[in-house]
Amino acid sequence: MLNETIRNLRKAKGMSQEELAVKLNVVRQTISKWEKGLSVPDSSMLISLAEELDTSVNVLLGETIRKDYGGEVNLGDIAEKLEDINYKFAKGHARKIRIIRYTLMFICGITAVIFVVLLYMNSEYLTWDYKNPELAVAGTIFHGFEFIFVRLVPFIITGSAIGIIFTYKRK
């Protein structure tokens, strides 16, 4: 992919991200985002990037780009390829957001189920005979779990709900 190609070509030239950023008049974080696949350079920057890495835009994009009759790279084809790459990034990002959202929903659900079970049990362990060592240990563990869980539930539910809300796009 484009991000791996940029990283490999930069390292092959022995350049750091900072050095490449200076040559392209961008910040180092921009190069880092390109190499991590979080964003892609626009078509004019892609041409400058290819020049700095002593390669062609074709090699950077990993495909054959048609050239127009003057032997120049067709910017329309580059824009089309970049649009395709951006679409793939957007799909991957949307998938990650959905995974986070459903994980937070699962956490809310499990927390609610455990809370209901604890309410249904109504601290039954408090009536156990604590002279029996096994029951004493089990009762202490149940009590400790319930004590901590009941105090954490508001934070778990609130944090998960806020996370779920933030995973929905604002339109």
Coordinates of N, CA and C in Angstrom, one line a residue:
M1 N 0.8 -1.2 0.0 CA 0.0 0.0 0.0 C 0.9 1.2 0.0
L2 N 0.2 2.4 -0.2 CA 0.9 3.6 -0.3 C 1.8 3.9 1.0
N3 N 1.2 3.7 2.1 CA 2.0 4.0 3.4 C 3.2 3.2 3.5
E4 N 3.2 1.9 3.2 CA 4.4 1.0 3.2 C 5.4 1.4 2.2
T5 N 4.9 1.8 1.0 CA 5.8 2.2 -0.1 C 6.6 3.5 0.3
I6 N 5.9 4.5 0.9 CA 6.5 5.7 1.3 C 7.6 5.4 2.4
R7 N 7.2 4.6 3.4 CA 8.1 4.3 4.5 C 9.4 3.5 3.9
N8 N 9.1 2.5 3.1 CA 10.3 1.8 2.5 C 11.2 2.6 1.7
L9 N 10.6 3.5 0.8 CA 11.5 4.3 -0.1 C 12.2 5.3 0.8
R10 N 11.6 5.9 1.8 CA 12.3 6.9 2.6 C 13.4 6.2 3.4
K11 N 13.2 5.0 3.9 CA 14.3 4.3 4.7 C 15.4 3.9 3.7
A12 N 15.0 3.5 2.5 CA 16.0 3.1 1.5 C 16.9 4.2 1.1
K13 N 16.4 5.4 1.2 CA 17.2 6.6 0.9 C 18.0 7.1 2.1
G14 N 17.7 6.5 3.3 CA 18.4 6.8 4.5 C 17.9 8.1 5.1
M15 N 16.7 8.5 4.8 CA 16.1 9.8 5.3 C 15.3 9.5 6.5
S16 N 15.3 10.4 7.5 CA 14.4 10.4 8.6 C 13.1 11.1 8.2
Q17 N 12.0 10.9 9.0 CA 10.8 11.5 8.7 C 11.0 13.1 8.7
E18 N 11.8 13.5 9.7 CA 12.0 14.9 9.8 C 12.7 15.5 8.5
E19 N 13.7 14.8 8.0 CA 14.4 15.3 6.8 C 13.4 15.3 5.6
L20 N 12.6 14.3 5.5 CA 11.7 14.3 4.3 C 10.7 15.4 4.5
A21 N 10.2 15.6 5.7 CA 9.2 16.7 6.0 C 9.8 18.1 5.7
V22 N 11.1 18.3 6.0 CA 11.7 19.6 5.7 C 11.8 19.8 4.2
K23 N 12.1 18.8 3.4 CA 12.2 18.9 2.0 C 10.9 19.1 1.3
L24 N 9.8 18.6 2.0 CA 8.5 18.8 1.4 C 7.7 20.0 2.0
N25 N 8.3 20.7 2.9 CA 7.7 21.8 3.6 C 6.4 21.4 4.4
V26 N 6.5 20.3 5.1 CA 5.4 19.8 5.9 C 6.0 19.5 7.3
V27 N 5.1 19.3 8.2 CA 5.6 18.9 9.6 C 5.9 17.4 9.6
R28 N 6.7 16.9 10.5 CA 7.1 15.5 10.6 C 5.8 14.6 10.8
Q29 N 4.9 15.2 11.6 CA 3.7 14.4 11.9 C 2.9 14.0 10.6
T30 N 3.0 14.9 9.6 CA 2.3 14.6 8.3 C 2.9 13.4 7.7
I31 N 4.2 13.3 7.7 CA 4.9 12.1 7.1 C 4.5 10.9 7.9
S32 N 4.5 11.0 9.2 CA 4.1 9.9 10.1 C 2.7 9.4 9.8
K33 N 1.8 10.4 9.6 CA 0.4 10.0 9.3 C 0.4 9.2 7.9
W34 N 1.1 9.7 7.0 CA 1.2 9.0 5.7 C 1.7 7.6 5.8
E35 N 2.8 7.4 6.6 CA 3.4 6.1 6.8 C 2.5 5.2 7.6
K36 N 1.7 5.7 8.5 CA 0.8 4.9 9.3 C -0.5 4.6 8.6
G37 N -0.7 5.2 7.5 CA -1.9 5.0 6.7 C -3.1 5.8 7.3
L38 N -2.9 6.8 8.0 CA -4.0 7.6 8.6 C -4.4 8.7 7.7
S39 N -3.6 9.0 6.7 CA -4.0 10.0 5.7 C -3.1 9.8 4.5
V40 N -3.5 10.4 3.4 CA -2.7 10.3 2.1 C -2.4 11.7 1.6
P41 N -1.2 11.8 0.9 CA -0.9 13.1 0.3 C -1.8 13.5 -0.8
D42 N -2.1 14.8 -1.0 CA -2.9 15.1 -2.2 C -2.0 15.0 -3.5
S43 N -2.7 15.2 -4.6 CA -2.0 14.8 -5.9 C -0.7 15.7 -6.1
S44 N -0.8 17.0 -5.8 CA 0.4 17.8 -6.0 C 1.6 17.4 -5.0
M45 N 1.2 17.0 -3.8 CA 2.2 16.6 -2.8 C 2.7 15.2 -3.2
L46 N 1.9 14.4 -3.8 CA 2.3 13.1 -4.2 C 3.4 13.2 -5.3
I47 N 3.3 14.2 -6.2 CA 4.3 14.4 -7.2 C 5.6 14.9 -6.6
S48 N 5.5 15.8 -5.6 CA 6.7 16.3 -4.9 C 7.4 15.2 -4.1
L49 N 6.5 14.3 -3.5 CA 7.0 13.2 -2.7 C 7.8 12.2 -3.6
A50 N 7.2 12.0 -4.8 CA 7.9 11.1 -5.7 C 9.2 11.6 -6.2
E51 N 9.3 12.9 -6.4 CA 10.6 13.6 -6.8 C 11.6 13.5 -5.7
E52 N 11.2 13.7 -4.4 CA 12.1 13.6 -3.3 C 12.6 12.2 -3.0
L53 N 11.8 11.2 -3.3 CA 12.2 9.9 -3.1 C 12.8 9.2 -4.4
D54 N 13.0 10.0 -5.4 CA 13.6 9.6 -6.6 C 12.9 8.4 -7.2
T55 N 11.6 8.5 -7.3 CA 10.8 7.5 -7.9 C 9.6 8.1 -8.7
S56 N 8.8 7.3 -9.2 CA 7.6 7.8 -10.0 C 6.4 7.7 -9.1
V57 N 5.4 8.5 -9.5 CA 4.1 8.4 -8.8 C 3.5 7.0 -9.0
N58 N 3.8 6.4 -10.2 CA 3.3 5.0 -10.4 C 3.8 4.1 -9.3
V59 N 5.1 4.2 -9.0 CA 5.6 3.3 -8.0 C 5.0 3.6 -6.6
L60 N 4.9 4.8 -6.3 CA 4.3 5.2 -5.0 C 2.8 4.6 -4.9
L61 N 2.1 4.7 -5.9 CA 0.7 4.3 -5.9 C 0.6 2.8 -6.0
G62 N 1.6 2.1 -6.5 CA 1.6 0.7 -6.6 C 0.8 0.2 -7.8
E63 N 0.5 1.1 -8.7 CA -0.2 0.7 -9.9 C 0.4 1.5 -11.1
T64 N 0.0 1.0 -12.3 CA 0.4 1.7 -13.5 C -0.6 2.9 -13.7
I65 N -0.1 4.1 -13.8 CA -0.9 5.2 -14.0 C -0.7 5.6 -15.5
R66 N -1.8 5.8 -16.2 CA -1.7 6.2 -17.6 C -1.0 7.5 -17.8
K67 N -0.2 7.6 -18.8 CA 0.4 8.9 -19.1 C -0.3 9.5 -20.3
D68 N -0.4 10.9 -20.3 CA -1.0 11.5 -21.4 C 0.0 11.6 -22.6
Y69 N -0.4 12.2 -23.6 CA 0.5 12.1 -24.9 C 1.8 12.8 -24.7
G70 N 1.9 13.8 -23.8 CA 3.2 14.5 -23.6 C 4.2 13.7 -22.7
G71 N 3.8 12.6 -22.3 CA 4.7 11.8 -21.4 C 4.6 12.2 -19.9
E72 N 3.6 13.1 -19.6 CA 3.4 13.5 -18.2 C 2.4 12.6 -17.6
V73 N 2.5 12.6 -16.2 CA 1.5 11.8 -15.5 C 0.2 12.5 -15.5
N74 N -0.9 11.8 -15.8 CA -2.2 12.4 -15.8 C -2.7 12.6 -14.4
L75 N -2.9 13.9 -14.0 CA -3.4 14.2 -12.7 C -4.7 13.7 -12.4
G76 N -5.6 13.5 -13.4 CA -6.9 13.0 -13.2 C -6.8 11.5 -12.7
D77 N -5.9 10.8 -13.3 CA -5.7 9.4 -12.9 C -5.1 9.3 -11.4
I78 N -4.2 10.2 -11.1 CA -3.7 10.3 -9.8 C -4.8 10.6 -8.8
A79 N -5.6 11.6 -9.1 CA -6.7 12.0 -8.2 C -7.7 10.8 -8.0
E80 N -7.9 10.1 -9.1 CA -8.8 8.9 -9.0 C -8.2 7.8 -8.1
K81 N -6.9 7.6 -8.2 CA -6.3 6.6 -7.4 C -6.3 7.0 -5.9
L82 N -6.0 8.3 -5.7 CA -6.0 8.8 -4.3 C -7.4 8.8 -3.7
E83 N -8.4 9.0 -4.5 CA -9.8 8.9 -4.1 C -10.1 7.5 -3.6
D84 N -9.6 6.5 -4.4 CA -9.8 5.1 -4.0 C -9.1 4.8 -2.7
I85 N -7.9 5.3 -2.6 CA -7.2 5.0 -1.3 C -7.9 5.7 -0.1
N86 N -8.3 6.9 -0.3 CA -9.1 7.6 0.8 C -10.3 6.8 1.1
Y87 N -11.0 6.3 0.1 CA -12.2 5.5 0.4 C -11.9 4.3 1.2
K88 N -10.8 3.6 0.9 CA -10.4 2.4 1.7 C -10.1 2.8 3.1
F89 N -9.4 3.9 3.3 CA -9.1 4.4 4.7 C -10.3 4.7 5.4
A90 N -11.3 5.4 4.8 CA -12.6 5.7 5.4 C -13.3 4.5 5.8
K91 N -13.3 3.5 5.0 CA -14.0 2.2 5.3 C -13.4 1.5 6.5
G92 N -12.0 1.5 6.5 CA -11.3 0.9 7.7 C -11.6 1.7 9.0
H93 N -11.6 3.0 8.9 CA -11.8 3.8 10.0 C -13.3 3.6 10.6
A94 N -14.2 3.5 9.7 CA -15.6 3.3 10.1 C -15.8 1.9 10.7
R95 N -15.0 0.9 10.2 CA -15.1 -0.4 10.8 C -14.5 -0.4 12.2
K96 N -13.4 0.3 12.5 CA -12.9 0.4 13.8 C -13.8 1.1 14.8
I97 N -14.5 2.2 14.3 CA -15.4 2.9 15.1 C -16.6 2.0 15.5
R98 N -17.1 1.2 14.5 CA -18.2 0.3 14.8 C -17.8 -0.8 15.9
I99 N -16.6 -1.3 15.8 CA -16.1 -2.3 16.7 C -16.0 -1.6 18.1
I100 N -15.5 -0.4 18.2 CA -15.4 0.3 19.5 C -16.8 0.5 20.1
R101 N -17.8 0.9 19.2 CA -19.2 1.2 19.7 C -19.8 -0.1 20.2
Y102 N -19.7 -1.2 19.4 CA -20.3 -2.5 19.9 C -19.6 -3.0 21.1
T103 N -18.3 -2.8 21.3 CA -17.6 -3.3 22.5 C -18.2 -2.5 23.7
L104 N -18.3 -1.2 23.5 CA -18.9 -0.4 24.6 C -20.3 -0.8 25.0
M105 N -21.1 -1.1 23.9 CA -22.5 -1.6 24.2 C -22.5 -2.9 24.9
F106 N -21.5 -3.8 24.5 CA -21.4 -5.0 25.2 C -21.0 -4.8 26.7
I107 N -20.1 -3.9 26.9 CA -19.7 -3.6 28.3 C -20.9 -3.1 29.1
C108 N -21.7 -2.2 28.5 CA -22.9 -1.7 29.2 C -23.8 -2.9 29.5
G109 N -24.1 -3.7 28.6 CA -25.0 -4.8 28.7 C -24.5 -5.8 29.8
I110 N -23.3 -6.2 29.8 CA -22.7 -7.1 30.8 C -22.8 -6.5 32.2
T111 N -22.5 -5.2 32.2 CA -22.5 -4.5 33.5 C -23.9 -4.5 34.1
A112 N -24.9 -4.2 33.2 CA -26.3 -4.2 33.6 C -26.8 -5.6 34.1
V113 N -26.4 -6.6 33.4 CA -26.7 -8.0 33.7 C -26.2 -8.4 35.1
I114 N -24.9 -8.1 35.3 CA -24.3 -8.4 36.6 C -24.9 -7.6 37.7
F115 N -25.3 -6.4 37.4 CA -25.9 -5.5 38.5 C -27.3 -6.1 38.8
V116 N -28.0 -6.6 37.8 CA -29.4 -7.2 38.1 C -29.2 -8.5 38.8
V117 N -28.2 -9.3 38.5 CA -28.0 -10.6 39.2 C -27.6 -10.3 40.7
L118 N -26.8 -9.3 40.9 CA -26.5 -8.9 42.3 C -27.7 -8.4 43.1
L119 N -28.6 -7.7 42.4 CA -29.8 -7.2 43.0 C -30.7 -8.4 43.4
Y120 N -30.8 -9.4 42.4 CA -31.6 -10.6 42.6 C -31.1 -11.4 43.7
M121 N -29.8 -11.5 43.8 CA -29.2 -12.3 44.9 C -29.4 -11.7 46.3
N122 N -29.6 -10.4 46.3 CA -29.9 -9.6 47.5 C -28.9 -10.0 48.6
S123 N -27.6 -10.0 48.3 CA -26.5 -10.3 49.3 C -26.8 -11.5 50.1
E124 N -27.2 -12.6 49.4 CA -27.5 -13.9 50.0 C -26.3 -14.4 50.9
Y125 N -25.1 -14.1 50.4 CA -23.9 -14.6 51.1 C -23.9 -14.1 52.6
L126 N -24.6 -13.0 52.9 CA -24.5 -12.5 54.3 C -25.2 -13.4 55.3
T127 N -26.1 -14.3 54.8 CA -26.7 -15.2 55.7 C -26.0 -16.5 55.8
W128 N -24.9 -16.7 55.2 CA -24.1 -17.9 55.2 C -23.5 -18.1 56.6
D129 N -23.1 -19.4 56.9 CA -22.4 -19.7 58.2 C -20.9 -19.5 58.0
Y130 N -20.4 -18.4 58.5 CA -19.0 -18.0 58.3 C -18.1 -18.8 59.2
K131 N -18.6 -19.7 60.0 CA -17.7 -20.6 60.8 C -17.1 -21.6 59.9
N132 N -17.7 -21.9 58.8 CA -17.2 -22.8 57.8 C -16.1 -22.1 56.9
P133 N -14.9 -22.5 56.9 CA -13.8 -21.7 56.2 C -14.1 -21.5 54.7
E134 N -14.6 -22.5 54.1 CA -14.8 -22.4 52.6 C -15.9 -21.3 52.3
L135 N -17.0 -21.4 53.1 CA -18.0 -20.4 53.0 C -17.6 -19.0 53.4
A136 N -16.7 -18.9 54.4 CA -16.2 -17.6 54.8 C -15.4 -17.0 53.7
V137 N -14.5 -17.8 53.0 CA -13.7 -17.3 51.9 C -14.6 -16.8 50.8
A138 N -15.5 -17.7 50.4 CA -16.4 -17.4 49.3 C -17.2 -16.2 49.6
G139 N -17.8 -16.1 50.8 CA -18.6 -14.9 51.1 C -17.8 -13.6 51.1
T140 N -16.6 -13.7 51.6 CA -15.7 -12.5 51.6 C -15.4 -12.1 50.2
I141 N -15.2 -13.1 49.3 CA -14.9 -12.7 47.9 C -16.1 -12.1 47.2
F142 N -17.3 -12.7 47.5 CA -18.5 -12.1 46.9 C -18.8 -10.7 47.5
H143 N -18.6 -10.6 48.7 CA -18.8 -9.2 49.3 C -17.8 -8.2 48.8
G144 N -16.6 -8.6 48.6 CA -15.6 -7.7 48.1 C -15.9 -7.3 46.6
F145 N -16.3 -8.3 45.8 CA -16.7 -8.0 44.4 C -17.9 -7.1 44.4
E146 N -18.9 -7.4 45.2 CA -20.1 -6.6 45.2 C -19.8 -5.2 45.6
F147 N -19.0 -5.1 46.6 CA -18.6 -3.7 47.2 C -18.0 -2.9 46.1
I148 N -17.0 -3.5 45.4 CA -16.3 -2.7 44.4 C -17.1 -2.5 43.2
F149 N -17.8 -3.5 42.7 CA -18.6 -3.4 41.5 C -19.7 -2.4 41.6
V150 N -20.4 -2.4 42.7 CA -21.5 -1.4 42.9 C -21.0 0.0 42.9
R151 N -19.8 0.2 43.3 CA -19.2 1.6 43.3 C -18.7 2.0 41.9
L152 N -18.3 1.0 41.1 CA -17.8 1.3 39.8 C -18.8 1.3 38.7
V153 N -20.0 0.7 39.0 CA -21.1 0.7 37.9 C -21.4 2.1 37.4
P154 N -21.6 3.1 38.2 CA -21.9 4.4 37.6 C -20.8 4.9 36.6
F155 N -19.6 4.7 37.0 CA -18.5 5.1 36.1 C -18.4 4.3 34.8
I156 N -18.6 3.0 35.0 CA -18.6 2.1 33.8 C -19.7 2.5 32.8
I157 N -20.9 2.6 33.3 CA -22.1 2.9 32.5 C -21.9 4.3 31.9
T158 N -21.6 5.3 32.7 CA -21.4 6.6 32.2 C -20.3 6.7 31.1
G159 N -19.2 6.1 31.4 CA -18.0 6.2 30.4 C -18.4 5.5 29.1
S160 N -19.0 4.3 29.2 CA -19.4 3.6 28.0 C -20.5 4.4 27.3
A161 N -21.4 4.9 27.9 CA -22.5 5.7 27.2 C -21.9 6.9 26.5
I162 N -21.0 7.6 27.2 CA -20.3 8.7 26.5 C -19.5 8.3 25.3
G163 N -18.8 7.1 25.5 CA -18.0 6.6 24.3 C -18.9 6.2 23.2
I164 N -20.1 5.6 23.5 CA -21.1 5.2 22.4 C -21.5 6.5 21.7
I165 N -21.9 7.5 22.4 CA -22.4 8.8 21.8 C -21.3 9.4 20.9
F166 N -20.0 9.3 21.4 CA -19.0 9.9 20.6 C -18.6 9.1 19.3
T167 N -19.0 7.8 19.3 CA -18.7 7.1 18.1 C -19.7 7.3 17.0
Y168 N -20.8 8.0 17.2 CA -21.8 8.3 16.2 C -21.3 9.6 15.5
K169 N -21.4 9.6 14.2 CA -21.0 10.8 13.4 C -22.0 11.9 13.6
R170 N -21.4 13.1 13.7 CA -22.3 14.3 13.7 C -22.5 14.7 12.3
K171 N -23.8 15.0 12.0 CA -24.1 15.4 10.6 C -24.5 16.9 10.6

